[in-house]
Coordinates of N, CA and C and ligand atoms in Angstrom, one line a residue:
X26 N 0.8 -1.2 0.0 CA 0.0 0.0 0.0 C 0.9 1.3 0.0
X27 N 0.7 2.2 -0.9 CA 1.5 3.4 -1.0 C 1.0 4.4 0.0
X28 N 2.0 5.2 0.5 CA 1.6 6.2 1.5 C 1.1 7.5 0.8
X29 N 0.0 8.0 1.2 CA -0.6 9.2 0.5 C 0.1 10.5 0.9
X30 N 1.0 11.0 0.1 CA 1.7 12.3 0.3 C 1.0 13.4 -0.4
X31 N 1.0 14.6 0.2 CA 0.5 15.8 -0.5 C 1.5 16.2 -1.6
X32 N 1.0 17.0 -2.6 CA 1.9 17.4 -3.6 C 3.0 18.2 -3.1
X33 N 2.8 19.0 -2.0 CA 3.8 19.8 -1.4 C 4.9 19.0 -0.8
X34 N 4.5 17.9 -0.1 CA 5.5 17.0 0.4 C 6.4 16.4 -0.7
X35 N 5.7 16.0 -1.8 CA 6.5 15.4 -2.9 C 7.4 16.5 -3.5
X36 N 6.9 17.7 -3.7 CA 7.8 18.8 -4.2 C 9.0 19.0 -3.4
X37 N 8.8 19.1 -2.1 CA 10.0 19.3 -1.2 C 10.9 18.1 -1.1
X38 N 10.3 16.9 -1.3 CA 11.1 15.7 -1.3 C 12.0 15.6 -2.5
X39 N 11.3 15.9 -3.7 CA 12.1 15.8 -4.9 C 13.0 16.9 -5.2
X40 N 12.7 18.1 -4.7 CA 13.5 19.3 -4.9 C 13.8 20.0 -3.5
X41 N 14.4 19.3 -2.6 CA 14.6 19.9 -1.3 C 15.4 21.2 -1.3
X42 N 15.0 22.2 -0.4 CA 15.8 23.4 -0.3 C 16.8 23.3 0.8
X43 N 17.9 24.0 0.7 CA 18.9 24.1 1.8 C 19.5 22.8 2.2
X44 N 19.7 22.0 1.2 CA 20.4 20.7 1.5 C 21.9 20.8 1.4
X45 N 22.6 20.2 2.3 CA 24.0 20.1 2.2 C 24.7 20.5 3.5
X46 N 26.0 20.6 3.5 CA 26.8 20.9 4.7 C 27.1 22.4 4.6
X47 N 27.1 23.0 5.8 CA 27.4 24.4 5.9 C 28.8 24.5 6.4
X48 N 29.8 24.9 5.6 CA 31.2 25.0 6.0 C 31.2 26.2 7.1
X49 N 32.0 26.0 8.1 CA 32.2 27.1 9.1 C 30.9 27.4 9.8
X50 N 30.1 26.4 10.0 CA 28.8 26.6 10.7 C 29.1 27.1 12.2
X51 N 28.2 27.9 12.7 CA 28.4 28.4 14.1 C 27.9 27.3 15.1
X52 N 26.9 26.5 14.6 CA 26.4 25.4 15.5 C 25.9 24.4 14.6
X53 N 25.9 23.2 15.1 CA 25.3 22.0 14.3 C 24.7 21.0 15.3
X54 N 23.8 20.1 14.8 CA 23.3 19.1 15.6 C 22.9 17.9 14.8
X55 N 23.1 16.7 15.3 CA 22.6 15.5 14.6 C 21.6 14.9 15.5
X56 N 20.5 14.5 15.0 CA 19.5 13.8 15.8 C 19.2 12.5 15.1
X57 N 19.1 11.5 16.0 CA 18.7 10.1 15.5 C 17.3 9.8 16.0
X58 N 16.6 9.1 15.2 CA 15.2 8.7 15.6 C 15.2 7.3 16.2
X59 N 14.8 7.2 17.5 CA 14.6 5.8 18.1 C 13.5 5.0 17.4
X60 N 12.6 5.7 16.7 CA 11.5 5.1 16.1 C 12.0 4.3 14.8
X61 N 12.9 4.8 14.1 CA 13.3 4.2 12.8 C 14.8 4.1 12.6
X62 N 15.6 4.7 13.4 CA 17.1 4.6 13.3 C 17.6 5.5 12.2
X63 N 16.8 6.4 11.7 CA 17.3 7.4 10.7 C 17.9 8.6 11.4
X64 N 18.6 9.4 10.6 CA 19.3 10.6 11.2 C 19.2 11.8 10.4
X65 N 19.3 13.0 11.0 CA 19.2 14.2 10.3 C 20.2 15.2 11.0
X66 N 20.8 16.0 10.2 CA 21.8 17.0 10.7 C 21.4 18.4 10.3
X67 N 21.5 19.3 11.2 CA 21.2 20.7 10.8 C 22.4 21.6 11.2
X68 N 22.8 22.5 10.3 CA 23.9 23.5 10.4 C 23.3 24.9 10.5
X69 N 23.9 25.7 11.3 CA 23.4 27.1 11.5 C 24.5 28.1 11.3
X70 N 24.3 29.2 10.6 CA 25.2 30.4 10.6 C 24.3 31.5 11.3
X71 N 24.8 32.0 12.4 CA 24.1 33.0 13.1 C 24.8 34.3 13.2
X72 N 24.0 35.4 12.9 CA 24.6 36.8 13.1 C 24.6 37.1 14.5
X73 N 25.7 37.3 15.2 CA 25.7 37.6 16.6 C 25.1 38.9 17.0
X74 N 24.9 39.8 16.1 CA 24.2 41.1 16.5 C 22.7 40.8 16.1
X75 N 21.9 40.5 17.1 CA 20.5 40.3 16.9 C 20.2 38.8 16.8
X76 N 21.3 38.0 16.8 CA 21.1 36.5 16.8 C 20.0 36.0 15.8
X77 N 20.3 36.5 14.5 CA 19.4 36.1 13.4 C 20.1 34.9 12.6
X78 N 19.3 34.0 12.2 CA 19.9 32.8 11.4 C 20.1 33.3 10.0
X79 N 21.4 33.5 9.7 CA 21.7 34.0 8.3 C 21.7 32.9 7.3
X80 N 22.1 31.7 7.7 CA 22.1 30.6 6.8 C 21.8 29.3 7.5
X81 N 21.2 28.4 6.9 CA 20.9 27.1 7.5 C 20.9 26.0 6.4
X82 N 21.4 24.9 6.7 CA 21.4 23.8 5.8 C 21.1 22.5 6.6
X83 N 20.7 21.5 5.9 CA 20.5 20.2 6.5 C 20.9 19.0 5.6
X84 N 21.3 17.9 6.3 CA 21.5 16.7 5.6 C 20.6 15.7 6.2
X85 N 20.0 14.9 5.4 CA 19.0 13.9 5.9 C 19.4 12.5 5.5
X86 N 19.4 11.6 6.4 CA 19.6 10.2 6.1 C 18.3 9.5 6.5
X87 N 17.2 10.2 6.2 CA 15.9 9.7 6.5 C 15.0 9.5 5.3
X88 N 13.7 9.4 5.5 CA 12.8 9.1 4.5 C 12.3 10.4 3.8
X89 N 11.3 10.2 2.9 CA 10.7 11.4 2.1 C 10.2 12.4 3.1
X90 N 9.4 12.0 4.1 CA 8.8 13.0 5.0 C 9.9 13.7 5.8
X91 N 11.0 13.1 6.1 CA 12.0 13.7 6.9 C 12.7 14.8 6.0
X92 N 12.9 14.4 4.7 CA 13.6 15.3 3.8 C 12.7 16.5 3.5
X93 N 11.4 16.3 3.3 CA 10.4 17.4 3.1 C 10.3 18.3 4.3
X94 N 10.3 17.7 5.5 CA 10.3 18.5 6.7 C 11.5 19.3 6.9
X95 N 12.7 18.7 6.6 CA 14.0 19.4 6.7 C 14.0 20.6 5.8
X96 N 13.4 20.4 4.6 CA 13.4 21.5 3.6 C 12.5 22.6 4.1
X97 N 11.3 22.3 4.5 CA 10.4 23.4 4.9 C 10.8 24.1 6.2
X98 N 11.3 23.4 7.2 CA 11.7 24.1 8.4 C 12.9 24.9 8.2
X99 N 13.8 24.5 7.3 CA 15.0 25.4 7.1 C 14.6 26.6 6.3
X100 N 13.6 26.5 5.4 CA 13.0 27.7 4.8 C 12.4 28.6 5.8
X101 N 11.7 28.0 6.7 CA 11.0 28.9 7.7 C 12.0 29.5 8.7
X102 N 13.1 28.8 9.0 CA 14.0 29.3 10.0 C 14.9 30.4 9.5
X103 N 15.2 30.4 8.2 CA 16.1 31.3 7.6 C 15.7 32.8 7.8
X104 N 16.6 33.6 8.2 CA 16.4 35.0 8.5 C 15.5 35.2 9.8
X105 N 15.2 34.2 10.5 CA 14.5 34.4 11.8 C 15.5 34.5 12.9
X106 N 15.1 35.2 14.0 CA 16.0 35.2 15.2 C 15.9 33.8 15.8
X107 N 16.9 33.5 16.7 CA 16.9 32.2 17.4 C 15.6 32.0 18.1
X108 N 15.1 33.1 18.8 CA 13.9 33.0 19.6 C 12.7 32.6 18.7
X109 N 12.6 33.3 17.5 CA 11.5 33.0 16.6 C 11.6 31.6 16.0
X110 N 12.8 31.2 15.7 CA 13.0 29.8 15.1 C 12.7 28.7 16.1
X111 N 12.8 29.1 17.4 CA 12.4 28.1 18.4 C 10.9 27.7 18.4
X112 N 10.2 28.7 17.9 CA 8.7 28.5 17.9 C 8.3 27.4 16.8
X113 N 9.2 27.1 15.9 CA 8.8 26.2 14.8 C 8.7 24.8 15.4
X114 N 7.6 24.1 15.2 CA 7.4 22.8 15.8 C 6.9 21.8 14.7
X115 N 6.7 20.6 15.0 CA 6.4 19.7 13.9 C 5.0 20.0 13.4
X116 N 4.2 20.6 14.2 CA 2.8 21.0 13.7 C 2.9 22.1 12.6
X117 N 3.8 23.1 12.9 CA 4.1 24.1 11.9 C 4.4 23.5 10.6
X118 N 5.4 22.5 10.7 CA 5.9 21.9 9.5 C 4.8 21.1 8.8
X119 N 4.1 20.4 9.6 CA 3.0 19.6 9.1 C 1.9 20.4 8.4
X120 N 1.6 21.6 9.0 CA 0.6 22.4 8.3 C 1.1 23.0 7.0
X121 N 2.4 23.4 7.0 CA 3.0 24.0 5.8 C 3.0 23.0 4.7
X122 N 3.2 21.7 5.1 CA 3.3 20.7 4.0 C 1.9 20.1 3.6
X123 N 0.9 20.7 4.2 CA -0.5 20.2 3.9 C -0.8 18.9 4.6
X124 N 0.0 18.5 5.6 CA -0.4 17.3 6.3 C 0.5 16.1 5.9
X125 N 1.1 15.5 7.0 CA 1.9 14.3 6.7 C 1.0 13.1 7.2
X126 N 1.2 11.9 6.6 CA 0.5 10.7 7.1 C 0.8 10.5 8.6
X127 N -0.2 10.1 9.4 CA 0.1 10.0 10.8 C 1.3 9.1 11.2
X128 N 1.6 8.1 10.4 CA 2.7 7.2 10.7 C 4.0 7.9 10.4
X129 N 4.0 9.0 9.8 CA 5.2 9.7 9.4 C 5.5 11.0 10.3
X130 N 4.7 11.2 11.3 CA 4.9 12.3 12.2 C 6.2 12.3 12.8
X131 N 6.7 11.2 13.2 CA 8.0 11.1 13.9 C 9.1 11.6 13.1
X132 N 9.0 11.5 11.7 CA 10.0 12.0 10.8 C 10.1 13.5 10.9
X133 N 8.9 14.2 11.0 CA 8.9 15.6 11.2 C 9.5 16.0 12.5
X134 N 9.1 15.3 13.5 CA 9.6 15.6 14.9 C 11.2 15.5 14.9
X135 N 11.7 14.5 14.2 CA 13.2 14.3 14.1 C 13.8 15.6 13.5
X136 N 13.3 16.1 12.4 CA 13.9 17.2 11.8 C 13.8 18.5 12.7
X137 N 12.7 18.6 13.3 CA 12.5 19.8 14.2 C 13.4 19.7 15.4
X138 N 13.6 18.5 15.9 CA 14.5 18.3 17.1 C 15.9 18.7 16.7
X139 N 16.3 18.4 15.5 CA 17.7 18.7 15.0 C 17.8 20.2 15.0
X140 N 16.8 20.9 14.5 CA 16.9 22.4 14.5 C 17.0 22.9 15.9
X141 N 16.1 22.4 16.8 CA 16.1 22.9 18.2 C 17.4 22.6 18.9
X142 N 18.0 21.4 18.7 CA 19.3 21.1 19.3 C 20.4 22.0 18.8
X143 N 20.4 22.3 17.5 CA 21.4 23.2 16.9 C 21.3 24.6 17.6
X144 N 20.1 25.0 17.7 CA 19.9 26.3 18.4 C 20.4 26.3 19.9
X145 N 20.0 25.2 20.5 CA 20.4 25.0 21.9 C 22.0 24.9 22.0
X146 N 22.6 24.2 21.1 CA 24.0 24.2 21.1 C 24.7 25.5 20.9
X147 N 24.1 26.3 20.0 CA 24.6 27.7 19.8 C 24.4 28.5 21.2
X148 N 23.3 28.3 21.8 CA 23.1 29.0 23.1 C 24.1 28.6 24.2
X149 N 24.4 27.3 24.2 CA 25.4 26.8 25.2 C 26.7 27.5 24.9
X150 N 27.1 27.5 23.6 CA 28.4 28.0 23.2 C 28.6 29.5 23.3
X151 N 27.5 30.2 23.4 CA 27.6 31.7 23.3 C 27.0 32.3 24.6
X152 N 26.9 31.6 25.7 CA 26.4 32.1 26.9 C 25.0 32.7 26.9
X153 N 24.2 32.1 26.1 CA 22.8 32.7 25.9 C 21.7 31.9 26.8
X154 N 22.2 30.9 27.5 CA 21.2 30.2 28.2 C 20.6 31.0 29.4
X155 N 19.3 30.9 29.5 CA 18.6 31.7 30.6 C 19.1 31.2 31.9
X156 N 19.3 29.9 32.0 CA 19.7 29.3 33.3 C 20.9 28.3 33.0
X157 N 22.0 28.6 33.6 CA 23.2 27.7 33.3 C 23.2 26.6 34.3
X158 N 22.5 25.5 34.0 CA 22.4 24.4 34.9 C 23.7 23.5 34.7
X159 N 24.4 23.2 35.8 CA 25.7 22.4 35.6 C 25.4 21.1 35.0
X160 N 26.3 20.7 34.1 CA 26.1 19.4 33.4 C 26.4 18.2 34.4
X161 N 25.5 17.3 34.4 CA 25.7 16.1 35.3 C 25.9 14.8 34.4
X162 N 26.3 13.8 35.0 CA 26.5 12.5 34.2 C 25.1 12.1 33.6
X163 N 24.1 12.3 34.4 CA 22.7 11.9 33.9 C 22.4 12.7 32.7
X164 N 22.7 14.0 32.7 CA 22.4 14.8 31.5 C 23.2 14.4 30.3
X165 N 24.4 14.0 30.5 CA 25.2 13.5 29.4 C 24.6 12.2 28.8
X166 N 24.2 11.3 29.7 CA 23.5 10.1 29.3 C 22.2 10.4 28.5
X167 N 21.5 11.4 29.0 CA 20.3 11.8 28.3 C 20.6 12.3 26.9
X168 N 21.6 13.1 26.8 CA 22.0 13.6 25.4 C 22.4 12.4 24.6
X169 N 23.2 11.5 25.2 CA 23.6 10.4 24.4 C 22.5 9.4 24.0
X170 N 21.4 9.5 24.6 CA 20.3 8.6 24.3 C 19.7 9.0 23.0
X171 N 20.2 10.0 22.3 CA 19.8 10.4 21.0 C 20.8 10.1 19.9
X172 N 21.9 9.5 20.3 CA 22.9 9.0 19.3 C 22.6 7.6 18.9
X173 N 22.5 7.4 17.6 CA 22.1 6.1 17.1 C 23.2 5.1 17.0
X174 N 23.0 3.9 17.5 CA 24.0 2.8 17.3 C 23.7 2.2 16.0
X175 N 24.5 2.4 15.0 CA 24.2 1.9 13.6 C 24.1 0.4 13.5
X176 N 24.6 -0.3 14.5 CA 24.5 -1.7 14.5 C 23.1 -2.2 14.8
X177 N 22.4 -1.4 15.6 CA 21.1 -1.8 16.0 C 20.0 -0.9 15.6
X178 N 20.3 0.3 15.1 CA 19.2 1.2 14.7 C 18.5 1.8 15.9
X179 N 19.1 1.6 17.1 CA 18.6 2.1 18.3 C 19.7 3.0 19.0
X180 N 19.3 3.7 20.0 CA 20.4 4.6 20.6 C 21.4 3.8 21.4
X181 N 22.6 4.5 21.5 CA 23.7 3.9 22.1 C 23.6 3.6 23.6
X182 N 22.6 4.3 24.3 CA 22.4 4.0 25.7 C 21.5 2.8 25.8
X183 N 20.4 2.8 25.1 CA 19.5 1.7 25.2 C 20.2 0.3 24.8
X184 N 21.1 0.4 23.8 CA 21.7 -0.8 23.3 C 23.0 -1.1 24.2
X185 N 23.2 -0.3 25.2 CA 24.3 -0.5 26.2 C 25.7 -0.4 25.6
X186 N 25.8 0.3 24.5 CA 27.1 0.6 23.9 C 27.8 1.6 24.8
X187 N 26.9 2.5 25.4 CA 27.5 3.5 26.4 C 26.7 3.2 27.7
X188 N 27.5 2.8 28.7 CA 26.9 2.5 30.0 C 27.3 3.5 31.0
X189 N 28.4 4.2 30.7 CA 29.0 5.0 31.8 C 29.7 6.2 31.2
X190 N 29.7 7.3 32.0 CA 30.4 8.5 31.7 C 30.9 9.1 33.0
X191 N 31.8 10.0 32.9 CA 32.3 10.7 34.1 C 32.6 12.2 33.7
X192 N 32.5 13.0 34.7 CA 32.8 14.4 34.5 C 33.8 14.8 35.6
X193 N 34.9 15.4 35.2 CA 35.9 15.9 36.1 C 36.5 17.2 35.7
X194 N 36.2 18.2 36.5 CA 36.7 19.6 36.1 C 36.5 20.0 34.7
X195 N 35.2 19.9 34.2 CA 34.9 20.3 32.9 C 35.3 19.3 31.8
X196 N 35.9 18.2 32.2 CA 36.3 17.2 31.2 C 35.3 16.0 31.3
X197 N 34.7 15.7 30.1 CA 33.8 14.6 30.1 C 34.5 13.3 29.5
X198 N 34.3 12.2 30.1 CA 34.8 11.0 29.6 C 33.7 10.0 29.4
X199 N 33.6 9.5 28.1 CA 32.5 8.6 27.8 C 33.1 7.3 27.4
X200 N 32.6 6.2 28.0 CA 33.2 4.8 27.7 C 32.2 4.1 26.7
X201 N 32.8 3.6 25.7 CA 32.1 2.9 24.6 C 32.5 1.5 24.6
X202 N 31.5 0.6 24.7 CA 31.8 -0.9 24.8 C 31.9 -1.4 23.3
X203 N 33.0 -1.1 22.7 CA 33.2 -1.5 21.3 C 34.7 -1.4 21.1
X204 N 35.3 -2.2 20.3 CA 36.7 -2.1 20.0 C 37.0 -0.8 19.2
X205 N 38.2 -0.2 19.4 CA 38.5 1.0 18.8 C 38.6 1.0 17.3
X206 N 38.9 -0.3 16.8 CA 39.1 -0.4 15.3 C 37.8 -0.9 14.7
X207 N 36.7 -0.8 15.4 CA 35.4 -1.2 14.8 C 35.1 -0.2 13.6
X208 N 34.4 -0.7 12.6 CA 34.1 0.1 11.4 C 33.2 1.4 11.8
X209 N 32.4 1.3 12.9 CA 31.6 2.5 13.2 C 32.2 3.3 14.3
X210 N 33.4 2.9 14.8 CA 34.0 3.6 16.0 C 34.2 5.1 15.8
X211 N 34.7 5.5 14.6 CA 35.0 6.9 14.4 C 33.7 7.7 14.3
X212 N 32.7 7.1 13.6 CA 31.4 7.8 13.5 C 30.8 8.0 14.9
X213 N 30.8 7.0 15.7 CA 30.2 7.1 17.0 C 30.9 8.1 17.9
X214 N 32.2 8.0 17.8 CA 33.1 8.9 18.5 C 32.7 10.4 18.2
X215 N 32.7 10.7 16.9 CA 32.4 12.0 16.4 C 31.0 12.5 16.9
X216 N 30.1 11.6 16.8 CA 28.7 12.0 17.2 C 28.6 12.2 18.7
X217 N 29.3 11.4 19.5 CA 29.3 11.6 20.9 C 30.0 13.0 21.3
X218 N 31.1 13.3 20.6 CA 31.7 14.6 20.8 C 30.8 15.7 20.4
X219 N 30.2 15.6 19.3 CA 29.3 16.7 18.8 C 28.1 16.9 19.8
X220 N 27.7 15.9 20.4 CA 26.6 16.0 21.4 C 27.0 16.6 22.7
X221 N 28.2 16.4 23.1 CA 28.6 16.8 24.5 C 29.4 18.1 24.5
X222 N 30.2 18.2 23.5 CA 31.2 19.4 23.5 C 30.5 20.7 23.6
X223 N 29.3 20.9 23.0 CA 28.8 22.3 23.0 C 28.3 22.7 24.4
X224 N 28.1 21.8 25.3 CA 27.6 22.1 26.7 C 28.4 23.2 27.3
X225 N 27.8 24.2 27.9 CA 28.5 25.4 28.3 C 29.6 25.2 29.3
X226 N 29.5 24.2 30.1 CA 30.6 24.0 31.1 C 31.5 22.8 30.8
X227 N 31.4 22.3 29.6 CA 32.3 21.2 29.2 C 33.4 21.7 28.3
X228 N 34.7 21.5 28.8 CA 35.8 22.0 28.0 C 36.4 21.0 27.0
X229 N 36.2 19.7 27.3 CA 36.7 18.7 26.5 C 36.0 17.3 26.6
X230 N 36.0 16.5 25.6 CA 35.4 15.2 25.7 C 36.4 14.1 25.3
X231 N 36.5 13.1 26.1 CA 37.4 12.0 25.8 C 36.5 10.8 25.6
X232 N 36.6 10.1 24.5 CA 35.8 8.9 24.2 C 36.8 7.7 24.3
X233 N 36.5 6.8 25.2 CA 37.3 5.7 25.4 C 36.6 4.4 25.0
X234 N 37.2 3.7 24.0 CA 36.7 2.4 23.6 C 37.3 1.3 24.4
X235 N 36.5 0.4 24.9 CA 37.0 -0.6 25.8 C 36.4 -2.0 25.5
X236 N 35.8 -2.1 24.3 CA 35.2 -3.4 24.0 C 36.2 -4.4 23.4
X237 N 35.8 -5.6 23.4 CA 36.7 -6.7 22.8 C 36.4 -6.7 21.3
Ligands
FES303 FE1 12.9 7.4 9.6 FE2 11.0 8.9 8.3 S1 11.0 6.7 8.7 S2 12.8 9.6 9.2

């Protein structure tokens, strides 16, 4: 049975706007979906006077709905202030696209989450947080629960690839239960660093592989 997409979803899927990598991005974020194992990445260029999004791009490793949502939300976020862009949610995207099939709502949520996390990362890195809550090991594990383990299509915490982390004087150490020469080790390491490094009180991230 084929999924009933609106013409607008199909247009954005076949000719997505703002696709690609933004070199010298001021902030970026990768989000993985626990529902399907897909991923999306959002890059931001922000003008620090007025905190307006000057440029935005996305890369999607997801389905048609995810690509269409990435396309529409990056269109909507461009030239908006960070505060305005934070108001964009999956319902906004859904309405703009003329409605997504209900089984595909999580794909829109994934794209919006990536935009929100990229904004949040920017805020962490530029002292814009309203409340500077100290990073705890629990918070790190929570952030890591959005990093997908490509072996399982589920997150690295749920699949017990990451069971433990430590924080010491602004240095985070994350232990990964996988050999260092595993084909996914570099990917996983980069994603862990990308997730934790932007936190306002973290100065460095050390990823230690200790699996057989
Ligand atoms: Fe994974 Fe749509 S099914 S992003």
